[in-house]
mmCIF file of N, CA and C in Angstrom:
data_model
loop_
_atom_site.group_PDB
_atom_site.id
_atom_site.type_symbol
_atom_site.label_atom_id
_atom_site.label_comp_id
_atom_site.label_asym_id
_atom_site.label_seq_id
_atom_site.Cartn_x
_atom_site.Cartn_y
_atom_site.Cartn_z
ATOM 1 N N MET B 13 79.437 82.260 -103.637
ATOM 2 C CA MET B 13 78.147 82.490 -103.008
ATOM 3 C C MET B 13 77.469 81.148 -102.786
ATOM 4 N N ASN B 14 76.889 80.992 -101.633
ATOM 5 C CA ASN B 14 76.201 79.761 -101.317
ATOM 6 C C ASN B 14 74.838 79.739 -102.001
ATOM 7 N N SER B 15 74.427 78.581 -102.467
ATOM 8 C CA SER B 15 73.206 78.476 -103.258
ATOM 9 C C SER B 15 71.941 78.503 -102.421
ATOM 10 N N ILE B 16 72.033 78.407 -101.118
ATOM 11 C CA ILE B 16 70.833 78.419 -100.291
ATOM 12 C C ILE B 16 70.195 79.805 -100.260
ATOM 13 N N ILE B 17 70.974 80.839 -100.365
ATOM 14 C CA ILE B 17 70.454 82.202 -100.271
ATOM 15 C C ILE B 17 69.801 82.666 -101.582
ATOM 16 N N LEU B 18 70.073 82.004 -102.685
ATOM 17 C CA LEU B 18 69.544 82.439 -103.980
ATOM 18 C C LEU B 18 68.017 82.417 -104.074
ATOM 19 N N PRO B 19 67.304 81.419 -103.514
ATOM 20 C CA PRO B 19 65.838 81.498 -103.555
ATOM 21 C C PRO B 19 65.255 82.653 -102.747
ATOM 22 N N VAL B 20 66.035 83.251 -101.888
ATOM 23 C CA VAL B 20 65.594 84.428 -101.145
ATOM 24 C C VAL B 20 65.934 85.698 -101.913
ATOM 25 N N LEU B 21 67.118 85.732 -102.522
ATOM 26 C CA LEU B 21 67.570 86.940 -103.209
ATOM 27 C C LEU B 21 66.862 87.187 -104.539
ATOM 28 N N LEU B 22 66.557 86.137 -105.279
ATOM 29 C CA LEU B 22 65.970 86.308 -106.615
ATOM 30 C C LEU B 22 64.625 87.038 -106.587
ATOM 31 N N PRO B 23 63.665 86.683 -105.733
ATOM 32 C CA PRO B 23 62.421 87.465 -105.696
ATOM 33 C C PRO B 23 62.616 88.907 -105.233
ATOM 34 N N MET B 24 63.578 89.130 -104.338
ATOM 35 C CA MET B 24 63.826 90.505 -103.902
ATOM 36 C C MET B 24 64.398 91.348 -105.043
ATOM 37 N N LEU B 25 65.329 90.776 -105.802
ATOM 38 C CA LEU B 25 65.883 91.507 -106.940
ATOM 39 C C LEU B 25 64.839 91.726 -108.020
ATOM 40 N N THR B 26 63.954 90.754 -108.211
ATOM 41 C CA THR B 26 62.879 90.914 -109.192
ATOM 42 C C THR B 26 61.939 92.042 -108.785
ATOM 43 N N GLY B 27 61.616 92.125 -107.515
ATOM 44 C CA GLY B 27 60.771 93.208 -107.036
ATOM 45 C C GLY B 27 61.417 94.573 -107.224
ATOM 46 N N LEU B 28 62.732 94.649 -107.009
ATOM 47 C CA LEU B 28 63.426 95.924 -107.231
ATOM 48 C C LEU B 28 63.452 96.302 -108.708
ATOM 49 N N LEU B 29 63.669 95.313 -109.575
ATOM 50 C CA LEU B 29 63.673 95.602 -111.006
ATOM 51 C C LEU B 29 62.278 95.941 -111.523
ATOM 52 N N ALA B 30 61.244 95.392 -110.894
ATOM 53 C CA ALA B 30 59.874 95.672 -111.326
ATOM 54 C C ALA B 30 59.493 97.127 -111.087
ATOM 55 N N LEU B 31 60.186 97.785 -110.191
ATOM 56 C CA LEU B 31 59.901 99.196 -109.941
ATOM 57 C C LEU B 31 60.303 100.089 -111.110
ATOM 58 N N LEU B 32 61.130 99.572 -112.027
ATOM 59 C CA LEU B 32 61.595 100.378 -113.154
ATOM 60 C C LEU B 32 60.559 100.510 -114.267
ATOM 61 N N TRP B 33 59.590 99.594 -114.301
ATOM 62 C CA TRP B 33 58.580 99.633 -115.351
ATOM 63 C C TRP B 33 57.273 100.211 -114.830
ATOM 64 N N ALA B 34 56.487 100.740 -115.774
ATOM 65 C CA ALA B 34 55.146 101.204 -115.413
ATOM 66 C C ALA B 34 54.274 100.000 -115.085
ATOM 67 N N ARG B 35 53.146 100.236 -114.472
ATOM 68 C CA ARG B 35 52.313 99.134 -113.991
ATOM 69 C C ARG B 35 51.924 98.137 -115.095
ATOM 70 N N PRO B 36 51.107 98.510 -116.069
ATOM 71 C CA PRO B 36 50.719 97.495 -117.072
ATOM 72 C C PRO B 36 51.645 97.526 -118.283
ATOM 73 N N SER B 37 52.721 96.755 -118.255
ATOM 74 C CA SER B 37 53.615 96.756 -119.401
ATOM 75 C C SER B 37 54.055 95.338 -119.730
ATOM 76 N N THR B 38 54.417 95.145 -120.974
ATOM 77 C CA THR B 38 54.860 93.835 -121.441
ATOM 78 C C THR B 38 56.223 93.488 -120.870
ATOM 79 N N GLY B 39 57.082 94.467 -120.727
ATOM 80 C CA GLY B 39 58.408 94.222 -120.168
ATOM 81 C C GLY B 39 58.350 93.745 -118.729
ATOM 82 N N ARG B 40 57.442 94.315 -117.979
ATOM 83 C CA ARG B 40 57.290 93.895 -116.582
ATOM 84 C C ARG B 40 56.768 92.460 -116.494
ATOM 85 N N ARG B 41 55.815 92.123 -117.367
ATOM 86 C CA ARG B 41 55.298 90.748 -117.380
ATOM 87 C C ARG B 41 56.391 89.758 -117.795
ATOM 88 N N ALA B 42 57.201 90.141 -118.769
ATOM 89 C CA ALA B 42 58.312 89.278 -119.188
ATOM 90 C C ALA B 42 59.328 89.104 -118.056
ATOM 91 N N LEU B 43 59.537 90.163 -117.289
ATOM 92 C CA LEU B 43 60.434 90.068 -116.135
ATOM 93 C C LEU B 43 59.911 89.058 -115.122
ATOM 94 N N PHE B 44 58.607 89.098 -114.839
ATOM 95 C CA PHE B 44 58.029 88.175 -113.871
ATOM 96 C C PHE B 44 58.051 86.736 -114.371
ATOM 97 N N VAL B 45 57.775 86.530 -115.655
ATOM 98 C CA VAL B 45 57.807 85.174 -116.210
ATOM 99 C C VAL B 45 59.239 84.637 -116.202
ATOM 100 N N GLY B 46 60.190 85.467 -116.601
ATOM 101 C CA GLY B 46 61.588 85.044 -116.592
ATOM 102 C C GLY B 46 62.094 84.749 -115.192
ATOM 103 N N SER B 47 61.700 85.572 -114.232
ATOM 104 C CA SER B 47 62.117 85.350 -112.858
ATOM 105 C C SER B 47 61.500 84.075 -112.288
ATOM 106 N N ALA B 48 60.232 83.825 -112.589
ATOM 107 C CA ALA B 48 59.588 82.606 -112.092
ATOM 108 C C ALA B 48 60.201 81.362 -112.733
ATOM 109 N N ALA B 49 60.539 81.451 -114.013
ATOM 110 C CA ALA B 49 61.192 80.317 -114.674
ATOM 111 C C ALA B 49 62.596 80.084 -114.107
ATOM 112 N N LEU B 50 63.318 81.159 -113.865
ATOM 113 C CA LEU B 50 64.654 81.033 -113.258
ATOM 114 C C LEU B 50 64.555 80.483 -111.836
ATOM 115 N N GLN B 51 63.541 80.910 -111.107
ATOM 116 C CA GLN B 51 63.341 80.402 -109.745
ATOM 117 C C GLN B 51 63.008 78.908 -109.768
ATOM 118 N N LEU B 52 62.213 78.468 -110.751
ATOM 119 C CA LEU B 52 61.902 77.042 -110.867
ATOM 120 C C LEU B 52 63.153 76.245 -111.217
ATOM 121 N N GLY B 53 63.953 76.747 -112.122
ATOM 122 C CA GLY B 53 65.211 76.074 -112.449
ATOM 123 C C GLY B 53 66.141 75.999 -111.258
ATOM 124 N N LEU B 54 66.197 77.063 -110.485
ATOM 125 C CA LEU B 54 67.016 77.088 -109.280
ATOM 126 C C LEU B 54 66.501 76.090 -108.245
ATOM 127 N N ALA B 55 65.186 75.989 -108.111
ATOM 128 C CA ALA B 55 64.611 75.042 -107.152
ATOM 129 C C ALA B 55 64.881 73.603 -107.571
ATOM 130 N N LEU B 56 64.785 73.320 -108.861
ATOM 131 C CA LEU B 56 65.076 71.968 -109.326
ATOM 132 C C LEU B 56 66.554 71.628 -109.162
ATOM 133 N N TRP B 57 67.420 72.600 -109.391
ATOM 134 C CA TRP B 57 68.854 72.387 -109.180
ATOM 135 C C TRP B 57 69.147 72.148 -107.706
ATOM 136 N N LEU B 58 68.454 72.892 -106.832
ATOM 137 C CA LEU B 58 68.638 72.711 -105.401
ATOM 138 C C LEU B 58 68.124 71.335 -104.957
ATOM 139 N N CYS B 59 67.037 70.859 -105.579
ATOM 140 C CA CYS B 59 66.544 69.505 -105.297
ATOM 141 C C CYS B 59 67.602 68.465 -105.668
ATOM 142 N N ALA B 60 68.174 68.608 -106.846
ATOM 143 C CA ALA B 60 69.187 67.651 -107.283
ATOM 144 C C ALA B 60 70.422 67.707 -106.390
ATOM 145 N N ARG B 61 70.812 68.896 -105.977
ATOM 146 C CA ARG B 61 72.003 69.030 -105.136
ATOM 147 C C ARG B 61 71.785 68.457 -103.745
ATOM 148 N N THR B 62 70.611 68.692 -103.164
ATOM 149 C CA THR B 62 70.347 68.131 -101.838
ATOM 150 C C THR B 62 70.140 66.623 -101.907
ATOM 151 N N TYR B 63 69.633 66.130 -103.022
ATOM 152 C CA TYR B 63 69.493 64.677 -103.175
ATOM 153 C C TYR B 63 70.867 64.011 -103.256
ATOM 154 N N ALA B 64 71.795 64.666 -103.935
ATOM 155 C CA ALA B 64 73.131 64.086 -104.105
ATOM 156 C C ALA B 64 74.023 64.304 -102.880
ATOM 157 N N ASP B 65 73.984 65.492 -102.284
ATOM 158 C CA ASP B 65 74.936 65.845 -101.230
ATOM 159 C C ASP B 65 74.357 65.835 -99.821
ATOM 160 N N GLY B 66 73.060 65.745 -99.680
ATOM 161 C CA GLY B 66 72.452 65.836 -98.353
ATOM 162 C C GLY B 66 72.100 67.283 -98.027
ATOM 163 N N ALA B 67 71.829 67.543 -96.778
ATOM 164 C CA ALA B 67 71.396 68.875 -96.347
ATOM 165 C C ALA B 67 72.506 69.903 -96.524
ATOM 166 N N LEU B 68 72.120 71.098 -96.940
ATOM 167 C CA LEU B 68 73.040 72.215 -97.114
ATOM 168 C C LEU B 68 72.791 73.227 -96.003
ATOM 169 N N VAL B 69 73.847 73.757 -95.433
ATOM 170 C CA VAL B 69 73.734 74.672 -94.297
ATOM 171 C C VAL B 69 74.507 75.947 -94.614
ATOM 172 N N LEU B 70 73.911 77.084 -94.276
ATOM 173 C CA LEU B 70 74.563 78.380 -94.463
ATOM 174 C C LEU B 70 74.423 79.183 -93.179
ATOM 175 N N PHE B 71 75.531 79.737 -92.707
ATOM 176 C CA PHE B 71 75.548 80.618 -91.550
ATOM 177 C C PHE B 71 75.773 82.041 -92.050
ATOM 178 N N PRO B 72 74.708 82.825 -92.316
ATOM 179 C CA PRO B 72 74.908 84.195 -92.791
ATOM 180 C C PRO B 72 75.619 85.047 -91.748
ATOM 181 N N GLY B 73 76.618 85.755 -92.162
ATOM 182 C CA GLY B 73 77.370 86.620 -91.255
ATOM 183 C C GLY B 73 78.390 85.898 -90.415
ATOM 184 N N ASN B 74 78.552 84.601 -90.612
ATOM 185 C CA ASN B 74 79.504 83.775 -89.861
ATOM 186 C C ASN B 74 79.292 83.846 -88.351
ATOM 187 N N TRP B 75 78.041 83.991 -87.926
ATOM 188 C CA TRP B 75 77.709 83.932 -86.511
ATOM 189 C C TRP B 75 77.508 82.472 -86.139
ATOM 190 N N GLY B 76 77.613 82.153 -84.889
ATOM 191 C CA GLY B 76 77.387 80.798 -84.409
ATOM 192 C C GLY B 76 75.905 80.450 -84.384
ATOM 193 N N GLU B 77 75.621 79.176 -84.109
ATOM 194 C CA GLU B 77 74.238 78.734 -84.099
ATOM 195 C C GLU B 77 73.421 79.385 -82.991
ATOM 196 N N SER B 78 74.046 79.682 -81.885
ATOM 197 C CA SER B 78 73.298 80.193 -80.737
ATOM 198 C C SER B 78 72.887 81.660 -80.888
ATOM 199 N N VAL B 79 73.591 82.436 -81.700
ATOM 200 C CA VAL B 79 73.278 83.858 -81.811
ATOM 201 C C VAL B 79 72.872 84.297 -83.207
ATOM 202 N N GLY B 80 73.072 83.489 -84.217
ATOM 203 C CA GLY B 80 72.790 83.893 -85.583
ATOM 204 C C GLY B 80 71.653 83.120 -86.210
ATOM 205 N N ILE B 81 71.344 83.468 -87.445
ATOM 206 C CA ILE B 81 70.321 82.786 -88.226
ATOM 207 C C ILE B 81 71.014 81.714 -89.057
ATOM 208 N N VAL B 82 70.441 80.540 -89.080
ATOM 209 C CA VAL B 82 70.993 79.431 -89.847
ATOM 210 C C VAL B 82 70.001 79.071 -90.935
ATOM 211 N N LEU B 83 70.448 79.067 -92.191
ATOM 212 C CA LEU B 83 69.615 78.630 -93.304
ATOM 213 C C LEU B 83 69.981 77.196 -93.650
ATOM 214 N N VAL B 84 68.981 76.324 -93.685
ATOM 215 C CA VAL B 84 69.198 74.909 -93.969
ATOM 216 C C VAL B 84 68.278 74.503 -95.101
ATOM 217 N N ALA B 85 68.825 73.805 -96.084
ATOM 218 C CA ALA B 85 68.032 73.249 -97.179
ATOM 219 C C ALA B 85 68.225 71.740 -97.180
ATOM 220 N N ASP B 86 67.163 71.031 -96.861
ATOM 221 C CA ASP B 86 67.197 69.576 -96.970
ATOM 222 C C ASP B 86 66.313 69.174 -98.147
ATOM 223 N N LEU B 87 66.159 67.895 -98.372
ATOM 224 C CA LEU B 87 65.430 67.437 -99.547
ATOM 225 C C LEU B 87 63.955 67.828 -99.483
ATOM 226 N N LEU B 88 63.336 67.740 -98.310
ATOM 227 C CA LEU B 88 61.925 68.103 -98.192
ATOM 228 C C LEU B 88 61.706 69.582 -98.480
ATOM 229 N N SER B 89 62.545 70.442 -97.933
ATOM 230 C CA SER B 89 62.376 71.877 -98.188
ATOM 231 C C SER B 89 62.663 72.212 -99.645
ATOM 232 N N ALA B 90 63.593 71.517 -100.283
ATOM 233 C CA ALA B 90 63.875 71.765 -101.700
ATOM 234 C C ALA B 90 62.705 71.312 -102.569
ATOM 235 N N ILE B 91 62.089 70.188 -102.230
ATOM 236 C CA ILE B 91 60.918 69.724 -102.986
ATOM 237 C C ILE B 91 59.755 70.693 -102.809
ATOM 238 N N MET B 92 59.534 71.164 -101.581
ATOM 239 C CA MET B 92 58.459 72.132 -101.340
ATOM 240 C C MET B 92 58.720 73.453 -102.070
ATOM 241 N N LEU B 93 59.974 73.864 -102.144
ATOM 242 C CA LEU B 93 60.325 75.057 -102.908
ATOM 243 C C LEU B 93 60.033 74.849 -104.388
ATOM 244 N N GLY B 94 60.357 73.668 -104.905
ATOM 245 C CA GLY B 94 60.065 73.366 -106.301
ATOM 246 C C GLY B 94 58.576 73.361 -106.596
ATOM 247 N N LEU B 95 57.777 72.785 -105.713
ATOM 248 C CA LEU B 95 56.325 72.761 -105.925
ATOM 249 C C LEU B 95 55.726 74.161 -105.865
ATOM 250 N N SER B 96 56.182 74.971 -104.927
ATOM 251 C CA SER B 96 55.636 76.324 -104.823
ATOM 252 C C SER B 96 56.065 77.206 -105.995
ATOM 253 N N THR B 97 57.284 77.054 -106.473
ATOM 254 C CA THR B 97 57.693 77.856 -107.628
ATOM 255 C C THR B 97 57.026 77.375 -108.901
ATOM 256 N N PHE B 98 56.716 76.072 -108.997
ATOM 257 C CA PHE B 98 55.976 75.574 -110.153
ATOM 258 C C PHE B 98 54.573 76.174 -110.184
ATOM 259 N N SER B 99 53.906 76.218 -109.037
ATOM 260 C CA SER B 99 52.572 76.823 -108.999
ATOM 261 C C SER B 99 52.648 78.334 -109.228
ATOM 262 N N ALA B 100 53.710 78.986 -108.767
ATOM 263 C CA ALA B 100 53.867 80.422 -109.017
ATOM 264 C C ALA B 100 54.076 80.699 -110.501
ATOM 265 N N LEU B 101 54.859 79.857 -111.164
ATOM 266 C CA LEU B 101 55.066 80.031 -112.602
ATOM 267 C C LEU B 101 53.769 79.817 -113.354
ATOM 268 N N ALA B 102 52.976 78.822 -112.960
ATOM 269 C CA ALA B 102 51.683 78.600 -113.607
ATOM 270 C C ALA B 102 50.753 79.791 -113.401
ATOM 271 N N CYS B 103 50.768 80.368 -112.223
ATOM 272 C CA CYS B 103 49.920 81.542 -111.953
ATOM 273 C C CYS B 103 50.364 82.747 -112.764
ATOM 274 N N VAL B 104 51.665 82.944 -112.904
ATOM 275 C CA VAL B 104 52.163 84.084 -113.675
ATOM 276 C C VAL B 104 51.840 83.899 -115.159
ATOM 277 N N LEU B 105 51.960 82.678 -115.643
ATOM 278 C CA LEU B 105 51.702 82.428 -117.075
ATOM 279 C C LEU B 105 50.223 82.581 -117.428
ATOM 280 N N PHE B 106 49.338 82.148 -116.569
ATOM 281 C CA PHE B 106 47.917 82.148 -116.899
ATOM 282 C C PHE B 106 47.154 83.317 -116.289
ATOM 283 N N ALA B 107 47.851 84.263 -115.696
ATOM 284 C CA ALA B 107 47.155 85.428 -115.124
ATOM 285 C C ALA B 107 46.894 86.481 -116.171
#
């Protein structure tokens, strides 16, 4: 599995798992904190990988550039992902 799609899949899977708990529960809060921490770790790993290897490109569905969606992670987008997940983790922890 390509690592570019993981920052998209992790919040979607967290949202699906959050449906299993009742609204105000400790387990649901732990799920959100764990997911935000995992997302921050993933963003930092993606920063390190793009710094070492350069831009990462994923063609979902193996379609060409002219007809398909292309996911690209360069160093700037990885840094912005890291900053946004850091602020999301801070919001989840102090909410």
